[in-house]
mmCIF file with all atom_site columns, C-alpha atoms in Angstrom:
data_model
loop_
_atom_site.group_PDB
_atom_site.id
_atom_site.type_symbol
_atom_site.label_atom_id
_atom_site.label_alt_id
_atom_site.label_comp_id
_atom_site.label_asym_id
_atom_site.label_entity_id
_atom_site.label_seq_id
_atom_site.pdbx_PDB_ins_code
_atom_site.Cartn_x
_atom_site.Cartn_y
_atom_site.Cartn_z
_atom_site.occupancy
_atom_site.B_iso_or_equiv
_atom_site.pdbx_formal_charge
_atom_site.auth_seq_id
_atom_site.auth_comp_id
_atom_site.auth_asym_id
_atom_site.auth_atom_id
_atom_site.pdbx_PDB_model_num
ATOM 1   C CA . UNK A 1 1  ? -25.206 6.104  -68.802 1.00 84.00 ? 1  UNK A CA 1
ATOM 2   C CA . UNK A 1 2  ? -28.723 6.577  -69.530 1.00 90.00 ? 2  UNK A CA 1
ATOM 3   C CA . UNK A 1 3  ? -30.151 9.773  -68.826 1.00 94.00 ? 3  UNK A CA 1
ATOM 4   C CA . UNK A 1 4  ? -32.746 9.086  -66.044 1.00 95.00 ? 4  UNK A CA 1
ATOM 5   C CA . UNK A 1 5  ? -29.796 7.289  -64.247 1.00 95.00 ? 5  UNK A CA 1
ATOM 6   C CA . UNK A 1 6  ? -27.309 10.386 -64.887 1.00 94.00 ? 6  UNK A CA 1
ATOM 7   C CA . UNK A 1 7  ? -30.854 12.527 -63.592 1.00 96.00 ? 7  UNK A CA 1
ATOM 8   C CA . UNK A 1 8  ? -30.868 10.434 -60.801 1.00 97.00 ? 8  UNK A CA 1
ATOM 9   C CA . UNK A 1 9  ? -27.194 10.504 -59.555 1.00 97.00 ? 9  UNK A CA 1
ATOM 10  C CA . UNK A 1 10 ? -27.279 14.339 -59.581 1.00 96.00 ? 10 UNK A CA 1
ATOM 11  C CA . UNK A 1 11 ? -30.222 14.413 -57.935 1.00 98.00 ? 11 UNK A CA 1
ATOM 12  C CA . UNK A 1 12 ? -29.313 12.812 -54.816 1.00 98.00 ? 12 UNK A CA 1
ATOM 13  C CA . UNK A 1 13 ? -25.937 14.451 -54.958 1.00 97.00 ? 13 UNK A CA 1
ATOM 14  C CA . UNK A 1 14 ? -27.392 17.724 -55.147 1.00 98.00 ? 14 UNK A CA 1
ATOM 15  C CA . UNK A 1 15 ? -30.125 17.218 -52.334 1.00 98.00 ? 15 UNK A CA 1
ATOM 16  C CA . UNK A 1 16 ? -27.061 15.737 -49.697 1.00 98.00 ? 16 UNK A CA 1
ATOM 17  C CA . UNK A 1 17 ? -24.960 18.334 -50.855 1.00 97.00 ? 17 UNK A CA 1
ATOM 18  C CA . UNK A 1 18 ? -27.823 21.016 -49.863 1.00 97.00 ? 18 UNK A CA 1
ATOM 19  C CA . UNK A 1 19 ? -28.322 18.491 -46.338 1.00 97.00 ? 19 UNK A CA 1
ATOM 20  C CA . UNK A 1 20 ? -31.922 17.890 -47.473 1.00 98.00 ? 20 UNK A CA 1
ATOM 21  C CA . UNK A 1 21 ? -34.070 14.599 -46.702 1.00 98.00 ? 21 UNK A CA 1
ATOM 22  C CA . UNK A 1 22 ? -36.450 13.555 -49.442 1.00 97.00 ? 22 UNK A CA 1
ATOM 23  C CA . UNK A 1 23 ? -39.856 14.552 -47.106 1.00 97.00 ? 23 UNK A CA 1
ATOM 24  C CA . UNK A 1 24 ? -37.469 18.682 -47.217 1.00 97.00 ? 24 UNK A CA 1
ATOM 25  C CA . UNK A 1 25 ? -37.294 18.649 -50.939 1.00 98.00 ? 25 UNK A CA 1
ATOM 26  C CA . UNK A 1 26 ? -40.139 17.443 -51.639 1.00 97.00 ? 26 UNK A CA 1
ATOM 27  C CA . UNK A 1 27 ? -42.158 20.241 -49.470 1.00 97.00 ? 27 UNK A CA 1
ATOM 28  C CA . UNK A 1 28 ? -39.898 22.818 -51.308 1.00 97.00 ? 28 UNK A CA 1
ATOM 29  C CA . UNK A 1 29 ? -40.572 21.885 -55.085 1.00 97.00 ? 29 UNK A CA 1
ATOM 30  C CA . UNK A 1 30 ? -44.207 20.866 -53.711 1.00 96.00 ? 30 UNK A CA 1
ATOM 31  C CA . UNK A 1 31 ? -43.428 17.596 -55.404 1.00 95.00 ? 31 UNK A CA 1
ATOM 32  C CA . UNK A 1 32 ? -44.901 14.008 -53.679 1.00 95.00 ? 32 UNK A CA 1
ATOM 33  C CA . UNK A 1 33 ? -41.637 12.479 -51.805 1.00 95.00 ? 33 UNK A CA 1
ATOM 34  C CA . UNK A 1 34 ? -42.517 9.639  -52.945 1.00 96.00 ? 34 UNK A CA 1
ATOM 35  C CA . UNK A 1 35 ? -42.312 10.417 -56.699 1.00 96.00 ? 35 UNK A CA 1
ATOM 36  C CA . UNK A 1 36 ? -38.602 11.790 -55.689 1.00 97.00 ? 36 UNK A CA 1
ATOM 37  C CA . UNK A 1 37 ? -37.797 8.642  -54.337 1.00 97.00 ? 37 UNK A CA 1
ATOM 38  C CA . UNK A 1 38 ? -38.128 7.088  -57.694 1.00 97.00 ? 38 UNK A CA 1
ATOM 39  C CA . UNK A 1 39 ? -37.014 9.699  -59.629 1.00 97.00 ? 39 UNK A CA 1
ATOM 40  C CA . UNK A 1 40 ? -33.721 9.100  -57.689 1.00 97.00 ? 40 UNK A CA 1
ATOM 41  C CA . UNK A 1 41 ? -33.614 5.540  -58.251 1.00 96.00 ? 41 UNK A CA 1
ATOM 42  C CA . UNK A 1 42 ? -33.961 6.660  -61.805 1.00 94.00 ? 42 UNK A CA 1
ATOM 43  C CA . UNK A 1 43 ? -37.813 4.891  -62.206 1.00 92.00 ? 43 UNK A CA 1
ATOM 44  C CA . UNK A 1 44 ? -39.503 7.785  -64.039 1.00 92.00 ? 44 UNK A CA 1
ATOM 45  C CA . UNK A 1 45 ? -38.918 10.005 -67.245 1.00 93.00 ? 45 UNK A CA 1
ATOM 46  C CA . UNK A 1 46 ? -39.307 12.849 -65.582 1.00 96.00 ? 46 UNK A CA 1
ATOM 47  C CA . UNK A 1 47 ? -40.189 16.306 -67.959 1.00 96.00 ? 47 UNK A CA 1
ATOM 48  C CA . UNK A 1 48 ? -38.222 19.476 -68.156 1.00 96.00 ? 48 UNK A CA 1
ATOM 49  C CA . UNK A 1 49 ? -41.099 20.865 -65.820 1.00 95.00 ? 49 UNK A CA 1
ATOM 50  C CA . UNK A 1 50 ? -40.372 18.893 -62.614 1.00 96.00 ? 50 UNK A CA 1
ATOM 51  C CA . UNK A 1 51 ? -36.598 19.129 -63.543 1.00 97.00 ? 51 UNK A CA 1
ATOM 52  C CA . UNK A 1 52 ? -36.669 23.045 -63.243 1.00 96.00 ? 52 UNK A CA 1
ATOM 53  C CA . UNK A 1 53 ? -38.607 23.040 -59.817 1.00 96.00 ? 53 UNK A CA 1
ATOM 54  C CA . UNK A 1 54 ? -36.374 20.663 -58.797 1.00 97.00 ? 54 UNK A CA 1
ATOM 55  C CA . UNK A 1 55 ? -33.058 22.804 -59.708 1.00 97.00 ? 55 UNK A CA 1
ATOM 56  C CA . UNK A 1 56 ? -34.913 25.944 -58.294 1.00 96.00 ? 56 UNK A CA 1
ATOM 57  C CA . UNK A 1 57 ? -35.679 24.038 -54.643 1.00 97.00 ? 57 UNK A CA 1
ATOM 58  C CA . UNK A 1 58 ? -32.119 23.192 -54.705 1.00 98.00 ? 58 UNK A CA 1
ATOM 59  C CA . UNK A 1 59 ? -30.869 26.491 -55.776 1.00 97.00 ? 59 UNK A CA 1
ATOM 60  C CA . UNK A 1 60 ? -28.865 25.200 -58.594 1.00 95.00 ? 60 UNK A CA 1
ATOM 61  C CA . UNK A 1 61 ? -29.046 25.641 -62.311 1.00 91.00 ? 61 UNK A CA 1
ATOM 62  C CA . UNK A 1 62 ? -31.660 22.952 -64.385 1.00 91.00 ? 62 UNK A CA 1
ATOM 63  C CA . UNK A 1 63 ? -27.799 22.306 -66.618 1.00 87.00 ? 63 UNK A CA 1
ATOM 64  C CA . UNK A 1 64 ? -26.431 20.783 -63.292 1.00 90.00 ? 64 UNK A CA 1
ATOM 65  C CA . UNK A 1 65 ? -29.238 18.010 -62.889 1.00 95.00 ? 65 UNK A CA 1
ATOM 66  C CA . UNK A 1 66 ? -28.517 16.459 -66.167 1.00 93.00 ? 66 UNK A CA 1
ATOM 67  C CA . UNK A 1 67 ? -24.931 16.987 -66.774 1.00 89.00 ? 67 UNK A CA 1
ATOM 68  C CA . UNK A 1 68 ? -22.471 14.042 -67.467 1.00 85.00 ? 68 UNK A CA 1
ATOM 69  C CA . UNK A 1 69 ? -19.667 15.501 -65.895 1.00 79.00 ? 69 UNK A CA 1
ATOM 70  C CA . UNK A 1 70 ? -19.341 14.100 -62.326 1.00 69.00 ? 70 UNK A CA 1
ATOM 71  C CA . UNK A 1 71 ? -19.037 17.007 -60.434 1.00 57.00 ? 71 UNK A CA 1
ATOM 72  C CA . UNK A 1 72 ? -17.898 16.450 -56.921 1.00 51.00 ? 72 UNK A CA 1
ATOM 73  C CA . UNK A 1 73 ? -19.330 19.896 -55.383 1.00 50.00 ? 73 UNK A CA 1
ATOM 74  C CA . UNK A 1 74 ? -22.485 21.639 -57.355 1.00 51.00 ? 74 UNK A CA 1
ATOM 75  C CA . UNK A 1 75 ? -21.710 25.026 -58.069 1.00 52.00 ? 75 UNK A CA 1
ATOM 76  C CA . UNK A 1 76 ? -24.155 27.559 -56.044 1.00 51.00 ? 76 UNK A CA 1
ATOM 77  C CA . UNK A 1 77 ? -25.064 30.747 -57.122 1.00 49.00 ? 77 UNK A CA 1
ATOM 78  C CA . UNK B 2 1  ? -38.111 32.369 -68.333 1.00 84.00 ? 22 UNK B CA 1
ATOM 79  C CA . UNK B 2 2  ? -40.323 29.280 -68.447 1.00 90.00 ? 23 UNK B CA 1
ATOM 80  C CA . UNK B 2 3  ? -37.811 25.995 -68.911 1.00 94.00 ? 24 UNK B CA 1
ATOM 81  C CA . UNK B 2 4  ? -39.826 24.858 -71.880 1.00 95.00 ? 25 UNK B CA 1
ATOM 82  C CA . UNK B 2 5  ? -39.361 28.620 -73.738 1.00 95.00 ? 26 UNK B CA 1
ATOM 83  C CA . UNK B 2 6  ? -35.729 27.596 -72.589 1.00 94.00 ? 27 UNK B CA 1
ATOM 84  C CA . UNK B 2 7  ? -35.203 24.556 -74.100 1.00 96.00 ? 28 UNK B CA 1
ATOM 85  C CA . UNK B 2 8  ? -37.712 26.189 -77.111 1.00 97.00 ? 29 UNK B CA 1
ATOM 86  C CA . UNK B 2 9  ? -35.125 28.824 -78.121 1.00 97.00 ? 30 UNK B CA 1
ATOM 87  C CA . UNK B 2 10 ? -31.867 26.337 -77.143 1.00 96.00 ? 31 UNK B CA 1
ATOM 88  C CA . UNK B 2 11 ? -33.150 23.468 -79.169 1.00 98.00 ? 32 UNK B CA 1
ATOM 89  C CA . UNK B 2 12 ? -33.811 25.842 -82.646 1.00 98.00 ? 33 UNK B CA 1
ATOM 90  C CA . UNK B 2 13 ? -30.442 27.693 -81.681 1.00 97.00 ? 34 UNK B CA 1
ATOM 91  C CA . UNK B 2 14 ? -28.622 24.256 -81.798 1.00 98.00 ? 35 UNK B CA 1
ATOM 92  C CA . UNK B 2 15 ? -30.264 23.163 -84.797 1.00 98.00 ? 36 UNK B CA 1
ATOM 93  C CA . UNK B 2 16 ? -29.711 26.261 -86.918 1.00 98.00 ? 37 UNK B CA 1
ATOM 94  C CA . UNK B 2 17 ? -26.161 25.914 -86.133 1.00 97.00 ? 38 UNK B CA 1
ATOM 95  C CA . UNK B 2 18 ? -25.877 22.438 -87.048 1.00 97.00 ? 39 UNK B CA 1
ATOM 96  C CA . UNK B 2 19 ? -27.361 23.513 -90.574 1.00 97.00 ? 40 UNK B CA 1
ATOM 97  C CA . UNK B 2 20 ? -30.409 21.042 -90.073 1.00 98.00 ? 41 UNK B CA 1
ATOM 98  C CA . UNK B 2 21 ? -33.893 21.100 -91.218 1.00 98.00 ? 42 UNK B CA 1
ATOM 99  C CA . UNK B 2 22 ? -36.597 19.964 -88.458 1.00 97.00 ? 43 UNK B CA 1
ATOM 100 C CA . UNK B 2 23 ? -37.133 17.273 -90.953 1.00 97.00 ? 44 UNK B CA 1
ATOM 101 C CA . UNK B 2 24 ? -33.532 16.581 -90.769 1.00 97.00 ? 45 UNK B CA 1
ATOM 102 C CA . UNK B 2 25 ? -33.500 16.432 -87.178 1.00 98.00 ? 46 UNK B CA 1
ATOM 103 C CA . UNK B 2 26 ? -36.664 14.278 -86.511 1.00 97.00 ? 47 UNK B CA 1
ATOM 104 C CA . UNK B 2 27 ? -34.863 11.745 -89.065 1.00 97.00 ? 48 UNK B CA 1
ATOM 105 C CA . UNK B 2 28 ? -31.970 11.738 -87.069 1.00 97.00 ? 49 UNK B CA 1
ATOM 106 C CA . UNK B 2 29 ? -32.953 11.985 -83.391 1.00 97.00 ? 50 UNK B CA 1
ATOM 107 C CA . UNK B 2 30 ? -36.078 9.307  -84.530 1.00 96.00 ? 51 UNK B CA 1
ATOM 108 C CA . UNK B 2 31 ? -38.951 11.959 -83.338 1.00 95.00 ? 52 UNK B CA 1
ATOM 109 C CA . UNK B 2 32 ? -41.992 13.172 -84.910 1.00 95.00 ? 53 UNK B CA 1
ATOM 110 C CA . UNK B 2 33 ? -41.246 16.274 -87.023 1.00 95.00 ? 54 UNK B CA 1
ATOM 111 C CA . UNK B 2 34 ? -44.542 18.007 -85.836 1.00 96.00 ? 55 UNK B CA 1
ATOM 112 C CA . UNK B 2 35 ? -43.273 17.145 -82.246 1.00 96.00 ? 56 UNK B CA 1
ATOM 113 C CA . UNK B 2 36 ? -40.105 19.195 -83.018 1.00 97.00 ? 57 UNK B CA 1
ATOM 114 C CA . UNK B 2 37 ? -41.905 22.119 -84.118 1.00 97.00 ? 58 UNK B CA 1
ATOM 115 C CA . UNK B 2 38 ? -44.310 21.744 -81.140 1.00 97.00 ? 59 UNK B CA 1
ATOM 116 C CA . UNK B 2 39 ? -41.134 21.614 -78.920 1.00 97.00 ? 60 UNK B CA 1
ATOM 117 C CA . UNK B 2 40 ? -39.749 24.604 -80.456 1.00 97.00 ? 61 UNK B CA 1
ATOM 118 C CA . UNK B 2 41 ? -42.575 26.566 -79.843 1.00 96.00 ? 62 UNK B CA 1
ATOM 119 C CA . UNK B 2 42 ? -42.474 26.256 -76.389 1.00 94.00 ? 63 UNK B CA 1
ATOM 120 C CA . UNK B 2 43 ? -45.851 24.247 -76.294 1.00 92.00 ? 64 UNK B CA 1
ATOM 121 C CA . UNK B 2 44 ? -44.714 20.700 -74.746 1.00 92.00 ? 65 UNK B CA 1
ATOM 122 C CA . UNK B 2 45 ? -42.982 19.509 -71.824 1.00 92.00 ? 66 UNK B CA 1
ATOM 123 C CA . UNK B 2 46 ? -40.583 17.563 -72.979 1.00 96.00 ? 67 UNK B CA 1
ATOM 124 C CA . UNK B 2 47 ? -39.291 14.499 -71.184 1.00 96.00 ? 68 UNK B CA 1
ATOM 125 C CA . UNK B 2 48 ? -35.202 13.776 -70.516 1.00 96.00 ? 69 UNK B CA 1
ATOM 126 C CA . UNK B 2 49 ? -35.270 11.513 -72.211 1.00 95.00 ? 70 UNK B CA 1
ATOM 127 C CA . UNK B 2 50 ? -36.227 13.212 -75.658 1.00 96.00 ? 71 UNK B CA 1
ATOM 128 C CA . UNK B 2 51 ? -34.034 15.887 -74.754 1.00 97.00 ? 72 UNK B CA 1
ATOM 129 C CA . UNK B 2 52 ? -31.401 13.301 -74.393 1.00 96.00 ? 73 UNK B CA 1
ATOM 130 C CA . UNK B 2 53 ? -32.065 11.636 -77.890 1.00 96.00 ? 74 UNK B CA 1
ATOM 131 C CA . UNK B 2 54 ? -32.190 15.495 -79.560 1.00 97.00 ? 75 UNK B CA 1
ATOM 132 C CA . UNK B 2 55 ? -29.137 16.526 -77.832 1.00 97.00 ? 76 UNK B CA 1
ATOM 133 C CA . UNK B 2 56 ? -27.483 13.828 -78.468 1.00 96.00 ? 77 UNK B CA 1
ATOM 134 C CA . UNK B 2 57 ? -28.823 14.119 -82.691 1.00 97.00 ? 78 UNK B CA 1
ATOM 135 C CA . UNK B 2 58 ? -27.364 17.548 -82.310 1.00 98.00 ? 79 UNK B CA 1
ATOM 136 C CA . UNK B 2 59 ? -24.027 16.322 -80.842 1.00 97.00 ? 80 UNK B CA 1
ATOM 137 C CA . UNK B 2 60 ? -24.298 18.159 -77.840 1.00 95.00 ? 81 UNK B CA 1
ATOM 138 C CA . UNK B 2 61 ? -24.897 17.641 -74.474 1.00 91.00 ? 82 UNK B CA 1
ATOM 139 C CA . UNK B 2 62 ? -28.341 17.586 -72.801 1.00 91.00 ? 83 UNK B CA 1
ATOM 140 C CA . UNK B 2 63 ? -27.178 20.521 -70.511 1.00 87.00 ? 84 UNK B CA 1
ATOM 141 C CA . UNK B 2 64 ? -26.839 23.195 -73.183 1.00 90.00 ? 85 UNK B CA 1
ATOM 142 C CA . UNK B 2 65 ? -30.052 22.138 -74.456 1.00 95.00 ? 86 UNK B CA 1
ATOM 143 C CA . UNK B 2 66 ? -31.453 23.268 -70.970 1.00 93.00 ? 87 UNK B CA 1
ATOM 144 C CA . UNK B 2 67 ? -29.297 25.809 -69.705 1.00 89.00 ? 88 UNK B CA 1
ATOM 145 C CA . UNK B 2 68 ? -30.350 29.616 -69.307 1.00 85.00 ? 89 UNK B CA 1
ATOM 146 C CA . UNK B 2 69 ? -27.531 31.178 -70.179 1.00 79.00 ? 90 UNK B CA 1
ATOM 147 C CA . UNK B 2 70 ? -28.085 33.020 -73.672 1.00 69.00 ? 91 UNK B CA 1
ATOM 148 C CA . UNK B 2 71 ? -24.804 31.193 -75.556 1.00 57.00 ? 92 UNK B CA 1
ATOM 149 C CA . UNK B 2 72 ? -24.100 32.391 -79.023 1.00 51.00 ? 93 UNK B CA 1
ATOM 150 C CA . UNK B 2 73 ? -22.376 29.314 -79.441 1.00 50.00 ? 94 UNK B CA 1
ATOM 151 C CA . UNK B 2 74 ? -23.362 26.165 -78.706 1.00 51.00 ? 95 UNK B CA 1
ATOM 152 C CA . UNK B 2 75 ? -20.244 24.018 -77.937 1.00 52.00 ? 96 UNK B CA 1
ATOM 153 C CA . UNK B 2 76 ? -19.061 21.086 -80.163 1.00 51.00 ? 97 UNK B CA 1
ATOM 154 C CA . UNK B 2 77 ? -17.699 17.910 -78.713 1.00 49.00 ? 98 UNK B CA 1
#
Protein backbone atom coordinates (compact mmCIF):
# COMPACT_ATOMS: atom_id res chain seq x y z
CA UNK A 1 0.00 0.00 0.00
CA UNK A 2 1.37 3.20 -1.00
CA UNK A 3 2.24 5.51 1.58
CA UNK A 4 -0.17 8.50 1.07
CA UNK A 5 -2.95 5.77 1.08
CA UNK A 6 -1.48 4.06 4.41
CA UNK A 7 -1.26 8.23 5.56
CA UNK A 8 -4.63 8.46 4.67
CA UNK A 9 -6.26 5.38 6.37
CA UNK A 10 -4.67 6.41 9.71
CA UNK A 11 -5.69 9.60 9.37
CA UNK A 12 -9.29 9.18 9.32
CA UNK A 13 -8.99 6.40 11.83
CA UNK A 14 -7.28 8.52 14.17
CA UNK A 15 -9.62 11.68 13.78
CA UNK A 16 -13.05 9.16 14.39
CA UNK A 17 -11.26 7.54 16.97
CA UNK A 18 -10.64 11.13 18.73
CA UNK A 19 -14.78 11.90 17.55
CA UNK A 20 -13.46 14.81 15.44
CA UNK A 21 -15.18 16.20 12.10
CA UNK A 22 -12.78 17.44 9.45
CA UNK A 23 -13.98 21.47 10.00
CA UNK A 24 -12.56 20.24 14.39
CA UNK A 25 -9.24 19.09 13.14
CA UNK A 26 -8.68 21.26 10.90
CA UNK A 27 -9.20 24.41 13.44
CA UNK A 28 -6.83 22.45 15.82
CA UNK A 29 -3.70 21.86 13.49
CA UNK A 30 -4.82 25.35 11.86
CA UNK A 31 -4.74 23.37 8.66
CA UNK A 32 -7.53 24.31 5.61
CA UNK A 33 -10.32 21.38 5.98
CA UNK A 34 -10.32 21.20 2.81
CA UNK A 35 -6.65 20.21 2.27
CA UNK A 36 -7.55 17.36 5.05
CA UNK A 37 -10.16 16.18 3.01
CA UNK A 38 -7.72 15.22 0.39
CA UNK A 39 -5.08 14.32 2.39
CA UNK A 40 -7.55 11.61 3.62
CA UNK A 41 -8.51 10.48 0.33
CA UNK A 42 -4.80 10.14 -0.01
CA UNK A 43 -4.59 13.19 -2.98
CA UNK A 44 -1.51 15.00 -1.62
CA UNK A 45 2.20 14.16 -0.57
CA UNK A 46 1.91 15.67 2.37
CA UNK A 47 5.59 16.72 4.31
CA UNK A 48 6.76 15.62 7.68
CA UNK A 49 5.64 19.26 8.75
CA UNK A 50 1.84 18.94 8.35
CA UNK A 51 2.22 15.24 9.49
CA UNK A 52 3.55 16.35 13.01
CA UNK A 53 0.74 19.06 13.54
CA UNK A 54 -1.47 16.66 12.53
CA UNK A 55 -0.27 13.86 15.20
CA UNK A 56 0.01 16.74 17.83
CA UNK A 57 -3.95 17.94 17.15
CA UNK A 58 -4.76 14.40 17.56
CA UNK A 59 -2.64 13.77 20.51
CA UNK A 60 -0.92 10.84 19.08
CA UNK A 61 2.64 10.14 18.13
CA UNK A 62 3.81 11.36 14.20
CA UNK A 63 4.99 7.01 14.14
CA UNK A 64 1.17 6.23 14.39
CA UNK A 65 0.09 8.27 11.16
CA UNK A 66 2.31 6.35 8.91
CA UNK A 67 2.55 2.98 10.36
CA UNK A 68 1.61 -0.23 8.34
CA UNK A 69 0.38 -2.07 11.09
CA UNK A 70 -3.46 -1.78 11.19
CA UNK A 71 -4.03 -0.84 14.49
CA UNK A 72 -7.59 -1.11 15.58
CA UNK A 73 -7.37 1.48 18.66
CA UNK A 74 -4.42 4.33 18.48
CA UNK A 75 -2.51 4.26 21.47
CA UNK A 76 -2.95 7.71 23.58
CA UNK A 77 -0.55 9.06 25.72
CA UNK B 1 12.14 18.67 19.00
CA UNK B 2 11.31 19.93 15.51
CA UNK B 3 10.03 16.65 13.29
CA UNK B 4 12.54 17.47 10.61
CA UNK B 5 15.68 17.48 13.44
CA UNK B 6 13.69 14.14 14.13
CA UNK B 7 13.74 12.50 11.11
CA UNK B 8 17.49 14.45 10.69
CA UNK B 9 19.09 12.42 13.52
CA UNK B 10 16.72 9.03 12.74
CA UNK B 11 17.57 8.98 9.10
CA UNK B 12 21.77 9.26 9.78
CA UNK B 13 21.15 6.84 12.86
CA UNK B 14 19.59 4.26 10.39
CA UNK B 15 22.10 4.73 7.86
CA UNK B 16 25.19 4.42 10.05
CA UNK B 17 23.81 1.23 11.18
CA UNK B 18 23.19 -0.14 7.91
CA UNK B 19 27.02 0.58 7.16
CA UNK B 20 26.01 2.94 4.15
CA UNK B 21 27.58 5.90 2.65
CA UNK B 22 25.03 8.87 1.70
CA UNK B 23 26.27 8.04 -1.69
CA UNK B 24 25.29 4.56 -1.05
CA UNK B 25 21.99 5.44 0.06
CA UNK B 26 20.98 8.04 -2.65
CA UNK B 27 21.99 5.05 -5.16
CA UNK B 28 19.76 2.88 -3.53
CA UNK B 29 16.69 4.83 -2.38
CA UNK B 30 17.09 6.78 -6.16
CA UNK B 31 17.51 10.43 -4.37
CA UNK B 32 19.87 13.15 -4.84
CA UNK B 33 22.92 12.67 -2.59
CA UNK B 34 23.04 16.48 -1.75
CA UNK B 35 19.27 16.03 -0.86
CA UNK B 36 20.33 13.38 1.73
CA UNK B 37 22.77 15.50 3.33
CA UNK B 38 20.29 18.43 3.22
CA UNK B 39 17.77 16.02 4.92
CA UNK B 40 20.16 15.07 7.48
CA UNK B 41 20.82 18.35 8.48
CA UNK B 42 17.57 19.09 9.42
CA UNK B 43 17.16 21.77 6.57
CA UNK B 44 14.16 20.24 4.35
CA UNK B 45 10.78 19.10 4.88
CA UNK B 46 10.68 16.07 3.57
CA UNK B 47 7.63 14.58 1.91
CA UNK B 48 6.13 10.77 2.86
CA UNK B 49 6.75 9.82 0.26
CA UNK B 50 10.69 10.23 0.26
CA UNK B 51 10.64 9.08 3.65
CA UNK B 52 8.88 6.08 2.37
CA UNK B 53 11.45 5.37 -0.51
CA UNK B 54 14.54 6.00 2.27
CA UNK B 55 12.95 3.87 4.78
CA UNK B 56 12.19 1.49 2.74
CA UNK B 57 16.31 1.70 1.11
CA UNK B 58 17.15 1.29 4.73
CA UNK B 59 14.83 -1.74 5.26
CA UNK B 60 12.91 -0.24 7.81
CA UNK B 61 9.75 1.08 8.31
CA UNK B 62 8.73 4.71 7.70
CA UNK B 63 7.68 4.96 11.44
CA UNK B 64 11.13 4.60 13.00
CA UNK B 65 12.32 7.00 10.57
CA UNK B 66 9.84 9.51 12.29
CA UNK B 67 9.42 8.46 15.67
CA UNK B 68 10.76 10.49 18.81
CA UNK B 69 11.76 8.02 20.82
CA UNK B 70 15.74 8.07 21.06
CA UNK B 71 16.22 4.06 19.89
CA UNK B 72 19.73 2.79 19.99
CA UNK B 73 18.60 0.31 17.72
CA UNK B 74 16.80 0.64 14.87
CA UNK B 75 14.78 -2.59 14.28
CA UNK B 76 15.42 -5.01 11.33
CA UNK B 77 12.63 -6.69 9.48
Amino acid sequence: MEIREVFARNLRTARLAKGLSQEELAHRADIDRTYISSLERGVYNASIDVVDRLAKALEIEVAELLSRKKSGTIKRH
